[in-house]
Structure formats: C-alpha cells, structure tokens
Amino acid sequence: MKIAIPDLLSTLGHPQRLSVFQLLIRRYPDHVPAGEISDALGIKGSTLSNYLSALQTAGLIDQERSGTSLRYCINMTTVQQMFDGLLVDCCRGRPDLCSPSAKGLPTMPTKTFNVLFICTGNSARSIFAETILRDLGGDRFNVYSAGTKPYSELNPFALEVLGAKGHDTSQLRAKNVSEFTGPEAEQMDFVFTVCNQAANEECPAWDGQPISGHWGMPDPVKATGTDAEKSLAFQQSYGALRNRIEQFIALPITTLDRIALQKAVDTIGRQTSEDHL
C-alpha cells in the first residue's frame, strides 16, 4: 500500500509530535512506556495521548500493551517508505540529496574504529562497555565512554566487578559527553547509548554520521538490598554488556554496508539484560 507522504509530513509538522517521534527514534528498537515519554518530554498525559494517537494513525509508530502499560515503538517500515518516497519519488533520486540514506551504501573502510558509549552518570554501565570493548577488541577499536550528567566518582561496585574480571581500572574516569563534541574532537564511527535516560535526551547530531545504537538496560546503581544483592546487579549488567559486545566484535564490520550494519546493531540492542544468563 502506497503511503500518503503529505499526511505523514503533516503529522510530523507539529513540534511536540515531532519531539515524541524523535525520542522514539533515539530509543529504537525499544518499546517505551507512555509515562516515560511524558516524563522525558514534560508533556501532560492527556496531551501526549493525542500525539501518540496521531502518530499511530499515520502508521509512524506501533503500540503494544504490557500489563496495564501501553508501550510505543517506531514503525521503521513506514519511516523507511516515507524517506524513500521523499528521496526517490519527490527528489528523483538525486545523489546529492539521497546518498546519505540510499540503499547499497559503501561498506565501512578497514581502519581502527572509534566507539563511544554514553550513559547518564558514566559511573557503571558505560564504564563497563568501554572497558570490555577495549580489552576484547584490541587494536581494532579506540573506545571511549561519557555521561550526559557524569558523577564525579566511579561506582565502587562497578570497579570491584571489573577488577574481579581481570580488567585494568587505573585509567578510568568519569567524563562529560562534551569532551567528544566540537571541531577538535575525534569523529566517532559508532555511538551507543546504554541507558534509557541518556537516549531520551536530545543530543546534537554527531559529525561523520556514525552508526548509532541503543543498548539500554536497568541501572545497577539503583539496586537496593544487601551489598551482595547490589553486587549481583552489577555482575548482571557486566554480563549483559559483555554478551552484546562479543556479538558486536564478531560482526564483519568492513564487509557490511551501513544499512546491514545498522540492522545488526539494532538486533543486538533488542536483547534483554537477561539474555546472557
């Protein structure tokens, strides 16, 4: 069925509906609870319901029920059809306009890839990811992590887990994401968010069009109970991230085109934090 591009553009022409759409793009492939969207964007529930209904009617998002909660996710098929229609039909496939999104994009060149993991506090999950990929990926990757609102100290449970796994933690520190933006910053090839709150925040577009992915998982810092119970939460986060990173390392990065590579990264992101168990 041919989609009606004017209707889709009209739906996205409202600033707050567009902000909802953009948040769900950043969180893809997650299904995000309506309440979380409301809190992240500061939109009243009744108003948000109208925006979500309009986006769903247009086919831009899908809805699923989980218990009493309604969750929403981008309908990537419709979005791809919309851009195909704009770039191929409307713009007649001009390469100067559509090449960034066209199918059959070039593969990633053979090089050392720059990878950035982003979380809110940069005290545990993103630190785990940085350390694991640096140690497992070897010379293939330059690895960094940062926080949108970094803590001044790394979490002691995170450092304990890394030390027990044999990782060197002496050079680790919390960093602000601003260290990796601007004209003097390294261009990233991959940018991953590993917590939902960081993905909910609207960040400027990265130079160089890196592959982006959302690998969100529960925050072990929020674990309660005994020290043993808290330590277990950090162990589970470490294991889930290691599982995802091992799959990422195994990807034939230099032979996949950008579309195939993006799909592979999204597939890894669909796993739950229990998949490693």
PDB file of C-alpha atoms in Angstrom:
ATOM      1  CA  MET A   1       0.000   0.000   0.000  1.00  0.00           C
ATOM      2  CA  LYS A   2       1.385   3.367  -1.014  1.00  0.00           C
ATOM      3  CA  ILE A   3       1.803   5.697   1.928  1.00  0.00           C
ATOM      4  CA  ALA A   4       0.488   9.275   1.827  1.00  0.00           C
ATOM      5  CA  ILE A   5       3.614  11.353   2.333  1.00  0.00           C
ATOM      6  CA  PRO A   6       1.726  14.659   2.780  1.00  0.00           C
ATOM      7  CA  ASP A   7      -0.238  13.112   5.679  1.00  0.00           C
ATOM      8  CA  LEU A   8       2.958  11.854   7.324  1.00  0.00           C
ATOM      9  CA  LEU A   9       4.665  15.223   6.957  1.00  0.00           C
ATOM     10  CA  SER A  10       1.589  16.963   8.314  1.00  0.00           C
ATOM     11  CA  THR A  11       1.635  14.699  11.357  1.00  0.00           C
ATOM     12  CA  LEU A  12       5.322  15.427  11.959  1.00  0.00           C
ATOM     13  CA  GLY A  13       4.830  19.147  11.306  1.00  0.00           C
ATOM     14  CA  HIS A  14       3.642  19.686  14.886  1.00  0.00           C
ATOM     15  CA  PRO A  15       6.711  20.442  17.066  1.00  0.00           C
ATOM     16  CA  GLN A  16       5.708  18.280  20.039  1.00  0.00           C
ATOM     17  CA  ARG A  17       4.547  15.355  17.911  1.00  0.00           C
ATOM     18  CA  LEU A  18       7.926  15.598  16.192  1.00  0.00           C
ATOM     19  CA  SER A  19       9.706  15.557  19.571  1.00  0.00           C
ATOM     20  CA  VAL A  20       7.844  12.344  20.500  1.00  0.00           C
ATOM     21  CA  PHE A  21       8.821  10.816  17.154  1.00  0.00           C
ATOM     22  CA  GLN A  22      12.465  11.847  17.643  1.00  0.00           C
ATOM     23  CA  LEU A  23      12.599  10.339  21.144  1.00  0.00           C
ATOM     24  CA  LEU A  24      11.255   7.026  19.837  1.00  0.00           C
ATOM     25  CA  ILE A  25      13.815   7.103  17.017  1.00  0.00           C
ATOM     26  CA  ARG A  26      16.576   7.511  19.602  1.00  0.00           C
ATOM     27  CA  ARG A  27      15.138   4.653  21.671  1.00  0.00           C
ATOM     28  CA  TYR A  28      14.586   2.272  18.730  1.00  0.00           C
ATOM     29  CA  PRO A  29      14.210  -0.734  18.926  1.00  0.00           C
ATOM     30  CA  ASP A  30      12.734  -0.274  22.436  1.00  0.00           C
ATOM     31  CA  HIS A  31       9.007  -0.139  23.164  1.00  0.00           C
ATOM     32  CA  VAL A  32       8.793   2.862  25.513  1.00  0.00           C
ATOM     33  CA  PRO A  33       6.028   3.296  28.138  1.00  0.00           C
ATOM     34  CA  ALA A  34       3.806   6.324  27.614  1.00  0.00           C
ATOM     35  CA  GLY A  35       4.563   7.532  31.141  1.00  0.00           C
ATOM     36  CA  GLU A  36       8.295   7.536  30.443  1.00  0.00           C
ATOM     37  CA  ILE A  37       7.768   9.583  27.271  1.00  0.00           C
ATOM     38  CA  SER A  38       5.606  12.024  29.228  1.00  0.00           C
ATOM     39  CA  ASP A  39       8.245  12.452  31.937  1.00  0.00           C
ATOM     40  CA  ALA A  40      11.138  12.772  29.489  1.00  0.00           C
ATOM     41  CA  LEU A  41       9.465  15.444  27.357  1.00  0.00           C
ATOM     42  CA  GLY A  42       7.424  17.205  30.048  1.00  0.00           C
ATOM     43  CA  ILE A  43       4.133  16.615  28.216  1.00  0.00           C
ATOM     44  CA  LYS A  44       0.908  16.039  30.154  1.00  0.00           C
ATOM     45  CA  GLY A  45      -0.509  12.538  29.837  1.00  0.00           C
ATOM     46  CA  SER A  46      -3.772  13.586  28.171  1.00  0.00           C
ATOM     47  CA  THR A  47      -1.939  15.746  25.639  1.00  0.00           C
ATOM     48  CA  LEU A  48       0.630  13.028  24.958  1.00  0.00           C
ATOM     49  CA  SER A  49      -2.176  10.538  24.345  1.00  0.00           C
ATOM     50  CA  ASN A  50      -3.436  12.719  21.495  1.00  0.00           C
ATOM     51  CA  TYR A  51       0.055  12.989  19.987  1.00  0.00           C
ATOM     52  CA  LEU A  52       0.640   9.234  20.203  1.00  0.00           C
ATOM     53  CA  SER A  53      -2.764   8.557  18.667  1.00  0.00           C
ATOM     54  CA  ALA A  54      -1.978  10.838  15.711  1.00  0.00           C
ATOM     55  CA  LEU A  55       1.425   9.206  15.149  1.00  0.00           C
ATOM     56  CA  GLN A  56      -0.119   5.746  15.388  1.00  0.00           C
ATOM     57  CA  THR A  57      -2.959   6.630  12.986  1.00  0.00           C
ATOM     58  CA  ALA A  58      -0.351   7.834  10.495  1.00  0.00           C
ATOM     59  CA  GLY A  59       1.447   4.495  10.835  1.00  0.00           C
ATOM     60  CA  LEU A  60       4.640   6.089  12.142  1.00  0.00           C
ATOM     61  CA  ILE A  61       4.600   4.242  15.469  1.00  0.00           C
ATOM     62  CA  ASP A  62       3.268   0.936  16.817  1.00  0.00           C
ATOM     63  CA  GLN A  63       1.592   0.280  20.171  1.00  0.00           C
ATOM     64  CA  GLU A  64       1.759  -2.777  22.412  1.00  0.00           C
ATOM     65  CA  ARG A  65       0.231  -3.479  25.801  1.00  0.00           C
ATOM     66  CA  SER A  66       2.388  -4.821  28.629  1.00  0.00           C
ATOM     67  CA  GLY A  67       0.165  -5.461  31.649  1.00  0.00           C
ATOM     68  CA  THR A  68      -1.547  -2.151  32.328  1.00  0.00           C
ATOM     69  CA  SER A  69       1.086  -0.146  30.454  1.00  0.00           C
ATOM     70  CA  LEU A  70       0.959   0.969  26.823  1.00  0.00           C
ATOM     71  CA  ARG A  71       4.333   0.992  25.094  1.00  0.00           C
ATOM     72  CA  TYR A  72       5.286   2.607  21.815  1.00  0.00           C
ATOM     73  CA  CYS A  73       7.933   1.936  19.180  1.00  0.00           C
ATOM     74  CA  ILE A  74       8.840   3.414  15.801  1.00  0.00           C
ATOM     75  CA  ASN A  75       7.329   1.625  12.805  1.00  0.00           C
ATOM     76  CA  MET A  76      10.555   1.527  10.845  1.00  0.00           C
ATOM     77  CA  THR A  77       8.887   0.175   7.702  1.00  0.00           C
ATOM     78  CA  THR A  78       6.678   3.258   7.376  1.00  0.00           C
ATOM     79  CA  VAL A  79       9.556   5.585   8.184  1.00  0.00           C
ATOM     80  CA  GLN A  80      11.747   3.964   5.530  1.00  0.00           C
ATOM     81  CA  GLN A  81       8.926   4.175   2.998  1.00  0.00           C
ATOM     82  CA  MET A  82       8.458   7.851   3.829  1.00  0.00           C
ATOM     83  CA  PHE A  83      12.100   8.668   3.184  1.00  0.00           C
ATOM     84  CA  ASP A  84      12.190   6.508   0.077  1.00  0.00           C
ATOM     85  CA  GLY A  85       9.214   8.440  -1.216  1.00  0.00           C
ATOM     86  CA  LEU A  86      10.819  11.778  -0.443  1.00  0.00           C
ATOM     87  CA  LEU A  87      14.259  10.957  -1.778  1.00  0.00           C
ATOM     88  CA  VAL A  88      13.359   8.791  -4.759  1.00  0.00           C
ATOM     89  CA  ASP A  89       9.936   9.935  -5.948  1.00  0.00           C
ATOM     90  CA  CYS A  90       9.929  13.582  -4.906  1.00  0.00           C
ATOM     91  CA  CYS A  91      13.625  14.283  -5.490  1.00  0.00           C
ATOM     92  CA  ARG A  92      14.039  11.867  -8.406  1.00  0.00           C
ATOM     93  CA  GLY A  93      16.860  10.035  -6.657  1.00  0.00           C
ATOM     94  CA  ARG A  94      19.361  12.886  -6.903  1.00  0.00           C
ATOM     95  CA  PRO A  95      22.610  11.514  -5.418  1.00  0.00           C
ATOM     96  CA  ASP A  96      23.488  14.842  -3.820  1.00  0.00           C
ATOM     97  CA  LEU A  97      20.269  14.620  -1.792  1.00  0.00           C
ATOM     98  CA  CYS A  98      19.638  10.944  -1.164  1.00  0.00           C
ATOM     99  CA  SER A  99      23.054   9.326  -0.972  1.00  0.00           C
ATOM    100  CA  PRO A 100      23.253   9.517   2.864  1.00  0.00           C
ATOM    101  CA  SER A 101      20.140   7.337   3.101  1.00  0.00           C
ATOM    102  CA  ALA A 102      20.223   5.391  -0.141  1.00  0.00           C
ATOM    103  CA  LYS A 103      20.376   1.615  -0.203  1.00  0.00           C
ATOM    104  CA  GLY A 104      23.647  -0.005  -1.118  1.00  0.00           C
ATOM    105  CA  LEU A 105      25.787   2.463   0.789  1.00  0.00           C
ATOM    106  CA  PRO A 106      29.516   1.736   0.877  1.00  0.00           C
ATOM    107  CA  THR A 107      30.929  -0.629   3.442  1.00  0.00           C
ATOM    108  CA  MET A 108      32.934   0.685   6.378  1.00  0.00           C
ATOM    109  CA  PRO A 109      36.603   1.036   5.404  1.00  0.00           C
ATOM    110  CA  THR A 110      39.281  -1.057   7.058  1.00  0.00           C
ATOM    111  CA  LYS A 111      40.551   1.117   9.907  1.00  0.00           C
ATOM    112  CA  THR A 112      40.629   1.467  13.656  1.00  0.00           C
ATOM    113  CA  PHE A 113      37.050   2.293  14.636  1.00  0.00           C
ATOM    114  CA  ASN A 114      36.199   4.975  17.186  1.00  0.00           C
ATOM    115  CA  VAL A 115      33.421   3.857  19.543  1.00  0.00           C
ATOM    116  CA  LEU A 116      31.661   5.942  22.208  1.00  0.00           C
ATOM    117  CA  PHE A 117      29.352   4.574  24.913  1.00  0.00           C
ATOM    118  CA  ILE A 118      27.032   7.099  26.560  1.00  0.00           C
ATOM    119  CA  CYS A 119      25.136   6.864  29.831  1.00  0.00           C
ATOM    120  CA  THR A 120      23.825   9.489  32.224  1.00  0.00           C
ATOM    121  CA  GLY A 121      26.281   9.169  35.108  1.00  0.00           C
ATOM    122  CA  ASN A 122      29.210   7.441  33.324  1.00  0.00           C
ATOM    123  CA  SER A 123      29.879   5.562  36.552  1.00  0.00           C
ATOM    124  CA  ALA A 124      28.933   1.945  35.735  1.00  0.00           C
ATOM    125  CA  ARG A 125      27.268   0.720  32.516  1.00  0.00           C
ATOM    126  CA  SER A 126      29.164   2.897  30.049  1.00  0.00           C
ATOM    127  CA  ILE A 127      32.371   2.285  32.014  1.00  0.00           C
ATOM    128  CA  PHE A 128      31.732  -1.476  31.757  1.00  0.00           C
ATOM    129  CA  ALA A 129      31.181  -1.186  27.996  1.00  0.00           C
ATOM    130  CA  GLU A 130      34.289   0.942  27.463  1.00  0.00           C
ATOM    131  CA  THR A 131      36.487  -1.460  29.406  1.00  0.00           C
ATOM    132  CA  ILE A 132      35.096  -4.660  27.896  1.00  0.00           C
ATOM    133  CA  LEU A 133      35.398  -3.497  24.291  1.00  0.00           C
ATOM    134  CA  ARG A 134      38.874  -2.079  24.842  1.00  0.00           C
ATOM    135  CA  ASP A 135      40.093  -5.379  26.282  1.00  0.00           C
ATOM    136  CA  LEU A 136      38.258  -7.710  23.875  1.00  0.00           C
ATOM    137  CA  GLY A 137      38.519  -5.629  20.713  1.00  0.00           C
ATOM    138  CA  GLY A 138      42.240  -4.967  20.844  1.00  0.00           C
ATOM    139  CA  ASP A 139      43.725  -2.724  18.157  1.00  0.00           C
ATOM    140  CA  ARG A 140      40.543  -2.726  16.072  1.00  0.00           C
ATOM    141  CA  PHE A 141      38.861  -0.117  18.276  1.00  0.00           C
ATOM    142  CA  ASN A 142      39.543   3.160  20.045  1.00  0.00           C
ATOM    143  CA  VAL A 143      36.993   3.081  22.855  1.00  0.00           C
ATOM    144  CA  TYR A 144      35.560   5.907  24.956  1.00  0.00           C
ATOM    145  CA  SER A 145      32.681   6.469  27.361  1.00  0.00           C
ATOM    146  CA  ALA A 146      30.944   9.578  28.651  1.00  0.00           C
ATOM    147  CA  GLY A 147      27.939  10.792  30.608  1.00  0.00           C
ATOM    148  CA  THR A 148      25.350  13.438  29.924  1.00  0.00           C
ATOM    149  CA  LYS A 149      25.459  14.275  33.662  1.00  0.00           C
ATOM    150  CA  PRO A 150      28.541  12.393  34.869  1.00  0.00           C
ATOM    151  CA  TYR A 151      29.195  11.637  38.518  1.00  0.00           C
ATOM    152  CA  SER A 152      32.486  12.816  39.948  1.00  0.00           C
ATOM    153  CA  GLU A 153      33.395   9.305  41.115  1.00  0.00           C
ATOM    154  CA  LEU A 154      33.071   5.888  39.502  1.00  0.00           C
ATOM    155  CA  ASN A 155      30.810   3.451  41.312  1.00  0.00           C
ATOM    156  CA  PRO A 156      32.827   1.250  43.716  1.00  0.00           C
ATOM    157  CA  PHE A 157      30.754  -1.848  42.904  1.00  0.00           C
ATOM    158  CA  ALA A 158      31.497  -1.337  39.195  1.00  0.00           C
ATOM    159  CA  LEU A 159      35.220  -1.051  39.889  1.00  0.00           C
ATOM    160  CA  GLU A 160      35.083  -4.155  42.075  1.00  0.00           C
ATOM    161  CA  VAL A 161      33.433  -6.193  39.301  1.00  0.00           C
ATOM    162  CA  LEU A 162      35.915  -5.002  36.686  1.00  0.00           C
ATOM    163  CA  GLY A 163      38.850  -5.797  38.947  1.00  0.00           C
ATOM    164  CA  ALA A 164      37.496  -9.271  39.697  1.00  0.00           C
ATOM    165  CA  LYS A 165      37.186  -9.906  35.939  1.00  0.00           C
ATOM    166  CA  GLY A 166      40.842  -9.001  35.427  1.00  0.00           C
ATOM    167  CA  HIS A 167      40.391  -5.570  33.837  1.00  0.00           C
ATOM    168  CA  ASP A 168      42.784  -2.692  34.500  1.00  0.00           C
ATOM    169  CA  THR A 169      40.791   0.199  36.000  1.00  0.00           C
ATOM    170  CA  SER A 170      43.636   2.576  36.754  1.00  0.00           C
ATOM    171  CA  GLN A 171      42.970   4.908  33.806  1.00  0.00           C
ATOM    172  CA  LEU A 172      39.185   5.023  34.054  1.00  0.00           C
ATOM    173  CA  ARG A 173      37.440   8.277  34.901  1.00  0.00           C
ATOM    174  CA  ALA A 174      34.008   9.868  34.538  1.00  0.00           C
ATOM    175  CA  LYS A 175      33.792  12.180  31.506  1.00  0.00           C
ATOM    176  CA  ASN A 176      31.227  14.604  30.123  1.00  0.00           C
ATOM    177  CA  VAL A 177      29.914  13.939  26.646  1.00  0.00           C
ATOM    178  CA  SER A 178      31.005  17.483  25.721  1.00  0.00           C
ATOM    179  CA  GLU A 179      34.602  16.180  25.596  1.00  0.00           C
ATOM    180  CA  PHE A 180      33.654  14.305  22.433  1.00  0.00           C
ATOM    181  CA  THR A 181      31.921  17.099  20.539  1.00  0.00           C
ATOM    182  CA  GLY A 182      33.243  20.105  18.687  1.00  0.00           C
ATOM    183  CA  PRO A 183      35.717  20.634  15.856  1.00  0.00           C
ATOM    184  CA  GLU A 184      38.720  19.231  17.743  1.00  0.00           C
ATOM    185  CA  ALA A 185      37.027  16.017  18.837  1.00  0.00           C
ATOM    186  CA  GLU A 186      37.632  12.617  17.271  1.00  0.00           C
ATOM    187  CA  GLN A 187      34.964  11.613  14.769  1.00  0.00           C
ATOM    188  CA  MET A 188      33.064   8.575  16.004  1.00  0.00           C
ATOM    189  CA  ASP A 189      32.226   5.541  13.882  1.00  0.00           C
ATOM    190  CA  PHE A 190      29.815   4.074  16.437  1.00  0.00           C
ATOM    191  CA  VAL A 191      27.852   5.785  19.222  1.00  0.00           C
ATOM    192  CA  PHE A 192      25.868   3.646  21.675  1.00  0.00           C
ATOM    193  CA  THR A 193      23.569   4.721  24.496  1.00  0.00           C
ATOM    194  CA  VAL A 194      23.441   2.129  27.271  1.00  0.00           C
ATOM    195  CA  CYS A 195      20.788   3.731  29.467  1.00  0.00           C
ATOM    196  CA  ASN A 196      17.286   4.870  28.617  1.00  0.00           C
ATOM    197  CA  GLN A 197      17.597   8.276  30.254  1.00  0.00           C
ATOM    198  CA  ALA A 198      20.580   9.245  28.089  1.00  0.00           C
ATOM    199  CA  ALA A 199      18.749   8.072  24.963  1.00  0.00           C
ATOM    200  CA  ASN A 200      15.707  10.127  25.962  1.00  0.00           C
ATOM    201  CA  GLU A 201      17.764  13.304  25.937  1.00  0.00           C
ATOM    202  CA  GLU A 202      18.040  15.267  22.719  1.00  0.00           C
ATOM    203  CA  CYS A 203      21.706  15.458  21.751  1.00  0.00           C
ATOM    204  CA  PRO A 204      23.198  17.256  18.760  1.00  0.00           C
ATOM    205  CA  ALA A 205      23.872  15.185  15.641  1.00  0.00           C
ATOM    206  CA  TRP A 206      27.324  13.631  15.553  1.00  0.00           C
ATOM    207  CA  ASP A 207      29.797  14.661  12.875  1.00  0.00           C
ATOM    208  CA  GLY A 208      30.650  11.995  10.332  1.00  0.00           C
ATOM    209  CA  GLN A 209      27.297  10.174  10.536  1.00  0.00           C
ATOM    210  CA  PRO A 210      28.341   7.359  12.894  1.00  0.00           C
ATOM    211  CA  ILE A 211      26.304   4.184  13.255  1.00  0.00           C
ATOM    212  CA  SER A 212      24.182   4.691  16.380  1.00  0.00           C
ATOM    213  CA  GLY A 213      22.540   2.134  18.601  1.00  0.00           C
ATOM    214  CA  HIS A 214      20.546   1.968  21.819  1.00  0.00           C
ATOM    215  CA  TRP A 215      21.562  -0.853  24.152  1.00  0.00           C
ATOM    216  CA  GLY A 216      19.572   0.189  27.197  1.00  0.00           C
ATOM    217  CA  MET A 217      19.466  -1.908  30.345  1.00  0.00           C
ATOM    218  CA  PRO A 218      18.499  -1.462  34.021  1.00  0.00           C
ATOM    219  CA  ASP A 219      20.726   0.775  36.119  1.00  0.00           C
ATOM    220  CA  PRO A 220      22.637  -1.323  38.673  1.00  0.00           C
ATOM    221  CA  VAL A 221      23.370   1.838  40.669  1.00  0.00           C
ATOM    222  CA  LYS A 222      19.688   1.846  41.677  1.00  0.00           C
ATOM    223  CA  ALA A 223      19.843  -1.682  43.092  1.00  0.00           C
ATOM    224  CA  THR A 224      18.799  -1.984  46.734  1.00  0.00           C
ATOM    225  CA  GLY A 225      19.300  -4.574  49.445  1.00  0.00           C
ATOM    226  CA  THR A 226      22.466  -6.075  50.872  1.00  0.00           C
ATOM    227  CA  ASP A 227      25.896  -5.476  49.400  1.00  0.00           C
ATOM    228  CA  ALA A 228      25.733  -8.968  47.910  1.00  0.00           C
ATOM    229  CA  GLU A 229      22.426  -8.155  46.190  1.00  0.00           C
ATOM    230  CA  LYS A 230      23.819  -4.886  44.870  1.00  0.00           C
ATOM    231  CA  SER A 231      26.957  -6.630  43.628  1.00  0.00           C
ATOM    232  CA  LEU A 232      24.783  -9.159  41.792  1.00  0.00           C
ATOM    233  CA  ALA A 233      23.039  -6.340  39.902  1.00  0.00           C
ATOM    234  CA  PHE A 234      26.425  -5.061  38.711  1.00  0.00           C
ATOM    235  CA  GLN A 235      27.501  -8.576  37.751  1.00  0.00           C
ATOM    236  CA  GLN A 236      24.359  -8.942  35.635  1.00  0.00           C
ATOM    237  CA  SER A 237      24.940  -5.611  33.891  1.00  0.00           C
ATOM    238  CA  TYR A 238      28.522  -6.574  33.159  1.00  0.00           C
ATOM    239  CA  GLY A 239      27.454  -9.948  31.762  1.00  0.00           C
ATOM    240  CA  ALA A 240      24.731  -8.450  29.549  1.00  0.00           C
ATOM    241  CA  LEU A 241      27.102  -5.858  28.114  1.00  0.00           C
ATOM    242  CA  ARG A 242      29.860  -8.392  27.559  1.00  0.00           C
ATOM    243  CA  ASN A 243      27.421 -10.589  25.654  1.00  0.00           C
ATOM    244  CA  ARG A 244      26.399  -7.713  23.382  1.00  0.00           C
ATOM    245  CA  ILE A 245      29.956  -6.549  22.841  1.00  0.00           C
ATOM    246  CA  GLU A 246      31.139 -10.054  21.945  1.00  0.00           C
ATOM    247  CA  GLN A 247      28.438 -10.139  19.262  1.00  0.00           C
ATOM    248  CA  PHE A 248      29.439  -6.665  18.060  1.00  0.00           C
ATOM    249  CA  ILE A 249      33.096  -7.675  17.772  1.00  0.00           C
ATOM    250  CA  ALA A 250      32.079 -10.742  15.757  1.00  0.00           C
ATOM    251  CA  LEU A 251      30.307  -8.619  13.105  1.00  0.00           C
ATOM    252  CA  PRO A 252      32.114  -8.419   9.726  1.00  0.00           C
ATOM    253  CA  ILE A 253      32.174  -4.634  10.029  1.00  0.00           C
ATOM    254  CA  THR A 254      34.331  -3.971   6.977  1.00  0.00           C
ATOM    255  CA  THR A 255      32.196  -6.087   4.630  1.00  0.00           C
ATOM    256  CA  LEU A 256      28.696  -4.959   5.659  1.00  0.00           C
ATOM    257  CA  ASP A 257      27.164  -1.856   4.104  1.00  0.00           C
ATOM    258  CA  ARG A 258      25.859   0.759   6.501  1.00  0.00           C
ATOM    259  CA  ILE A 259      22.249  -0.388   6.309  1.00  0.00           C
ATOM    260  CA  ALA A 260      23.137  -4.007   7.102  1.00  0.00           C
ATOM    261  CA  LEU A 261      25.459  -2.867   9.891  1.00  0.00           C
ATOM    262  CA  GLN A 262      22.766  -0.654  11.414  1.00  0.00           C
ATOM    263  CA  LYS A 263      20.313  -3.564  11.380  1.00  0.00           C
ATOM    264  CA  ALA A 264      22.879  -5.797  13.069  1.00  0.00           C
ATOM    265  CA  VAL A 265      23.479  -3.206  15.797  1.00  0.00           C
ATOM    266  CA  ASP A 266      19.711  -2.848  16.334  1.00  0.00           C
ATOM    267  CA  THR A 267      19.315  -6.626  16.576  1.00  0.00           C
ATOM    268  CA  ILE A 268      21.923  -6.733  19.337  1.00  0.00           C
ATOM    269  CA  GLY A 269      20.036  -3.932  21.089  1.00  0.00           C
ATOM    270  CA  ARG A 270      16.788  -5.917  21.122  1.00  0.00           C
ATOM    271  CA  GLN A 271      18.186  -8.370  23.637  1.00  0.00           C
ATOM    272  CA  THR A 272      17.109  -8.102  27.234  1.00  0.00           C
ATOM    273  CA  SER A 273      19.591  -7.812  30.063  1.00  0.00           C
ATOM    274  CA  GLU A 274      18.885 -11.452  30.978  1.00  0.00           C
ATOM    275  CA  ASP A 275      19.910 -12.852  27.593  1.00  0.00           C
ATOM    276  CA  HIS A 276      23.423 -13.630  28.775  1.00  0.00           C
ATOM    277  CA  LEU A 277      22.232 -15.893  31.570  1.00  0.00           C
TER     278      LEU A 277
END
